[in-house]
Amino acid sequence: MRAAAIRAGWNVVRLTNWRVPEDTVATAIYGETMFAEVIAAQLGITLLDAPDDWLPNLPKSLLQRQIQISTLGEARRHADPVFVKPADGRKGFAGAVYRNGIGLPPPKACPDDTLVFMAEPVEWRAEFRCFVKDGAVLTMSPYLRNGEPARAENGSWPVAPSEVTAVQTCIEELVTEVPVPPSIVIDVGLIEGRGWAIVEANCAFGAGVYGCDPHKVLEVLERGCVPGEPAECDAEWTRPAARLE
């Protein structure tokens, strides 16, 4: 992303710590989620993202599986296999299938009231990453096939035209049925025996690029970093600002 920004004529500051040099002015921020939040707070930038309850409230036809927002305490007590992932976009632990809480972090590391997604386990045949700006997919890439990285030995991320059409159709149905953040990463996948579905949503400023066009990613990043107070159309998508102490 740094190389793409330089090629696009942007000035790039690559930070080595969590403090922003004085007089820094930023158009976009890209980095690990919590890091980006702290940097945005110092620069007076509002980050756009989907709220925690956006994904589980999508129509069942778009999810093709049961999913709910719950707590880590409930996940620890869940007797049957269930997919569990942090709901706030931070990577406190790996999203995976757990049973009886085995493998989940202990309460001292993540308290029982930590919000998580709990979803019905399904078998994903393929998963695609889409960088979406104002409801349109600017760039996409596969990232997993049958649970394995989708990158070929030559470094490419091959994709069939029929897959591109299916992913585009899924995003178009999503945008038609529900409001979508103006800057967001939406993952779409093919569930064995069920069809195409929304996997999850991720904040664009902290999402991996895989084989996506980094120049198009820059457009999505810039849309999701709002200097000062957001416009009315962006207000419902603002991520809570980090508290600096």
Coordinates of C-alpha atoms in Angstrom, one line a residue:
M1 CA 0.0 0.0 0.0
R2 CA 2.9 2.3 0.8
A3 CA 4.4 1.7 -2.7
A4 CA 1.0 2.3 -4.4
A5 CA 0.5 5.6 -2.5
I6 CA 3.9 6.8 -3.6
R7 CA 3.1 5.8 -7.2
A8 CA -0.1 7.8 -6.9
G9 CA 1.8 10.9 -5.9
W10 CA 0.9 10.8 -2.2
N11 CA 3.2 11.9 0.5
V12 CA 3.7 8.9 2.8
V13 CA 4.6 8.8 6.5
R14 CA 5.5 5.4 7.8
L15 CA 5.2 5.5 11.5
T16 CA 7.5 3.5 13.8
N17 CA 5.5 4.2 17.0
W18 CA 2.0 5.3 18.1
R19 CA 2.7 9.0 18.1
V20 CA 2.1 11.2 15.1
P21 CA 4.8 13.9 14.3
E22 CA 3.6 17.4 14.8
D23 CA 2.1 19.2 11.8
T24 CA 1.2 15.9 10.1
V25 CA -1.9 16.1 7.8
A26 CA -3.4 12.8 6.6
T27 CA -5.7 11.9 3.8
A28 CA -5.9 8.2 4.7
I29 CA -4.7 5.8 7.4
Y30 CA -3.8 2.2 6.9
G31 CA -2.7 -0.2 9.6
E32 CA -3.8 -2.6 12.3
T33 CA -7.2 -1.6 13.7
M34 CA -6.3 -0.4 17.2
F35 CA -3.2 1.4 15.8
A36 CA -5.3 3.2 13.2
E37 CA -7.8 4.3 15.8
V38 CA -5.1 5.9 18.0
I39 CA -3.5 7.6 15.0
A40 CA -6.9 8.9 13.8
A41 CA -7.7 10.4 17.2
Q42 CA -4.4 12.3 17.2
L43 CA -5.1 13.7 13.7
G44 CA -8.8 14.6 14.3
I45 CA -9.9 12.0 11.7
T46 CA -13.2 10.1 11.9
L47 CA -13.0 6.5 10.7
L48 CA -16.0 5.0 9.0
D49 CA -17.0 1.4 9.6
A50 CA -20.0 -0.9 10.0
P51 CA -21.4 -1.0 13.6
D52 CA -21.0 -4.3 15.5
D53 CA -24.6 -5.4 15.0
W54 CA -24.6 -4.8 11.2
L55 CA -23.6 -8.3 10.1
P56 CA -26.0 -10.4 12.3
N57 CA -28.9 -8.1 11.3
L58 CA -28.5 -8.8 7.6
P59 CA -31.3 -10.8 5.9
K60 CA -30.9 -14.6 6.2
S61 CA -31.0 -14.8 2.4
L62 CA -27.7 -12.9 2.3
L63 CA -26.0 -14.9 5.2
Q64 CA -27.2 -18.4 4.4
R65 CA -26.5 -19.4 8.0
Q66 CA -27.4 -18.5 11.6
I67 CA -25.3 -15.8 13.2
Q68 CA -25.8 -13.6 16.2
I69 CA -23.9 -11.1 18.3
S70 CA -23.3 -12.4 21.8
T71 CA -20.6 -12.4 24.5
L72 CA -17.5 -14.4 25.1
G73 CA -18.9 -15.7 28.3
E74 CA -21.8 -17.3 26.4
A75 CA -19.4 -18.7 23.8
R76 CA -17.3 -20.3 26.6
R77 CA -20.4 -22.1 27.8
H78 CA -21.6 -23.2 24.4
A79 CA -21.6 -27.0 24.3
D80 CA -22.0 -27.5 20.6
P81 CA -19.4 -26.5 18.0
V82 CA -19.8 -22.8 17.1
F83 CA -17.8 -20.3 15.0
V84 CA -16.6 -17.4 17.3
K85 CA -15.0 -14.2 16.3
P86 CA -14.5 -10.8 18.0
A87 CA -17.3 -8.4 17.0
D88 CA -15.4 -5.1 17.1
G89 CA -12.9 -5.9 14.3
R90 CA -9.9 -6.2 16.7
K91 CA -8.0 -9.5 16.6
G92 CA -8.0 -10.5 20.2
F93 CA -8.2 -14.1 19.2
A94 CA -8.6 -16.1 16.0
G95 CA -12.0 -16.5 14.5
A96 CA -12.6 -20.3 14.4
V97 CA -14.9 -23.1 15.5
Y98 CA -14.8 -23.7 19.3
R99 CA -16.6 -26.1 21.6
N100 CA -17.1 -25.6 25.3
G101 CA -14.8 -22.6 25.2
I102 CA -11.7 -24.8 24.6
G103 CA -9.1 -22.7 22.8
L104 CA -10.7 -19.4 23.6
P105 CA -8.6 -16.8 25.6
P106 CA -9.0 -16.9 29.4
P107 CA -11.2 -14.3 31.2
K108 CA -8.1 -12.4 32.4
A109 CA -7.2 -11.8 28.8
C110 CA -10.7 -11.3 27.4
P111 CA -13.5 -10.7 29.9
D112 CA -16.9 -12.5 29.7
D113 CA -18.7 -9.4 28.4
T114 CA -16.4 -9.1 25.3
L115 CA -18.8 -8.9 22.3
V116 CA -18.4 -11.7 19.8
F117 CA -20.1 -13.1 16.7
M118 CA -21.4 -16.7 17.2
A119 CA -22.2 -18.4 13.9
E120 CA -23.4 -21.8 12.7
P121 CA -20.3 -23.7 11.4
V122 CA -20.4 -24.1 7.6
E123 CA -18.0 -25.2 4.9
W124 CA -16.7 -22.3 2.7
R125 CA -15.6 -23.5 -0.7
A126 CA -14.2 -20.1 -1.7
E127 CA -13.9 -16.6 -0.1
F128 CA -13.4 -13.2 -1.8
R129 CA -12.4 -9.8 -0.4
C130 CA -14.2 -6.8 -1.8
F131 CA -13.2 -3.1 -1.2
V132 CA -16.5 -1.2 -1.5
K133 CA -16.9 2.6 -1.9
D134 CA -20.4 4.1 -1.8
G135 CA -22.0 0.8 -2.6
A136 CA -19.7 -0.1 -5.5
V137 CA -17.0 -2.8 -5.6
L138 CA -13.8 -1.1 -6.7
T139 CA -11.6 -4.1 -6.5
M140 CA -11.9 -7.7 -5.4
S141 CA -9.7 -10.8 -4.9
P142 CA -10.0 -14.4 -3.7
Y143 CA -8.2 -15.1 -0.5
L144 CA -9.2 -18.7 0.5
R145 CA -10.2 -21.8 -1.4
N146 CA -11.3 -24.8 0.6
G147 CA -9.7 -23.2 3.7
E148 CA -6.3 -22.8 2.0
P149 CA -4.7 -19.5 0.7
A150 CA -5.9 -18.8 -2.9
R151 CA -2.5 -17.4 -4.1
A152 CA -0.9 -19.3 -6.9
E153 CA 2.7 -20.3 -7.0
N154 CA 3.5 -17.4 -9.4
G155 CA 2.1 -14.9 -6.9
S156 CA -1.2 -14.3 -8.7
W157 CA -4.7 -14.7 -7.3
P158 CA -6.6 -16.5 -10.1
V159 CA -10.3 -16.0 -10.4
A160 CA -12.9 -17.3 -12.9
P161 CA -15.2 -14.8 -14.7
S162 CA -18.2 -16.7 -13.3
E163 CA -16.9 -16.1 -9.8
V164 CA -16.5 -12.4 -10.4
T165 CA -20.1 -12.2 -11.6
A166 CA -21.4 -14.2 -8.6
V167 CA -19.5 -12.0 -6.1
Q168 CA -20.7 -8.8 -7.8
T169 CA -24.3 -10.1 -7.8
C170 CA -24.1 -10.8 -4.1
I171 CA -22.9 -7.3 -3.3
E172 CA -25.5 -5.8 -5.5
E173 CA -28.2 -7.7 -3.7
L174 CA -26.8 -6.5 -0.4
V175 CA -26.7 -2.9 -1.4
T176 CA -30.3 -3.2 -2.7
E177 CA -31.7 -4.7 0.5
V178 CA -29.8 -2.8 3.3
P179 CA -27.8 0.3 3.9
V180 CA -24.0 -0.2 3.5
P181 CA -21.2 1.9 4.9
P182 CA -19.6 4.2 2.3
S183 CA -16.2 2.7 3.0
I184 CA -16.0 -0.9 3.9
V185 CA -14.5 -4.3 3.1
I186 CA -17.1 -7.0 2.5
D187 CA -16.1 -10.6 2.2
V188 CA -18.2 -12.9 0.1
G189 CA -18.0 -16.7 -0.1
L190 CA -19.5 -19.8 -1.5
I191 CA -21.0 -22.2 1.1
E192 CA -21.0 -25.8 0.3
G193 CA -24.6 -26.9 -0.5
R194 CA -26.1 -23.4 0.2
G195 CA -24.7 -20.9 -2.3
W196 CA -23.1 -17.5 -2.2
A197 CA -23.3 -15.5 1.0
I198 CA -21.8 -12.6 3.0
V199 CA -18.9 -13.8 5.1
E200 CA -18.3 -10.7 7.2
A201 CA -17.5 -7.0 7.0
N202 CA -14.2 -5.4 7.9
C203 CA -13.0 -1.9 8.4
A204 CA -11.2 -0.9 5.2
F205 CA -8.3 0.9 7.0
G206 CA -7.2 -2.3 8.7
A207 CA -8.0 -5.0 6.1
G208 CA -5.5 -7.1 4.2
V209 CA -5.3 -6.4 0.4
Y210 CA -4.5 -9.9 -1.0
G211 CA -4.7 -9.6 -4.8
C212 CA -6.8 -6.4 -4.9
D213 CA -5.7 -3.4 -6.9
P214 CA -3.9 -1.2 -4.3
H215 CA -4.7 2.0 -6.2
K216 CA -8.4 1.2 -6.0
V217 CA -7.9 0.4 -2.3
L218 CA -6.5 3.9 -1.8
E219 CA -9.8 5.3 -3.0
V220 CA -11.7 3.3 -0.4
L221 CA -9.3 4.2 2.4
E222 CA -9.6 7.9 1.6
R223 CA -13.4 7.7 1.6
G224 CA -13.3 6.1 5.0
C225 CA -11.1 8.7 6.7
V226 CA -13.1 11.9 7.3
P227 CA -11.3 15.0 8.5
G228 CA -13.1 16.6 11.5
E229 CA -16.9 16.1 11.9
P230 CA -18.5 13.7 9.5
A231 CA -21.3 14.8 7.1
E232 CA -24.9 13.7 8.0
C233 CA -24.7 10.9 5.4
D234 CA -21.7 9.4 7.2
A235 CA -22.8 9.9 10.8
E236 CA -24.3 6.5 11.3
W237 CA -21.1 4.8 10.2
T238 CA -18.6 6.5 12.4
R239 CA -16.4 4.3 14.5
P240 CA -16.0 5.4 18.2
A241 CA -12.9 7.5 18.6
A242 CA -10.1 6.2 20.7
R243 CA -9.6 7.9 24.1
L244 CA -6.1 9.3 24.4
E245 CA -4.6 9.5 27.8

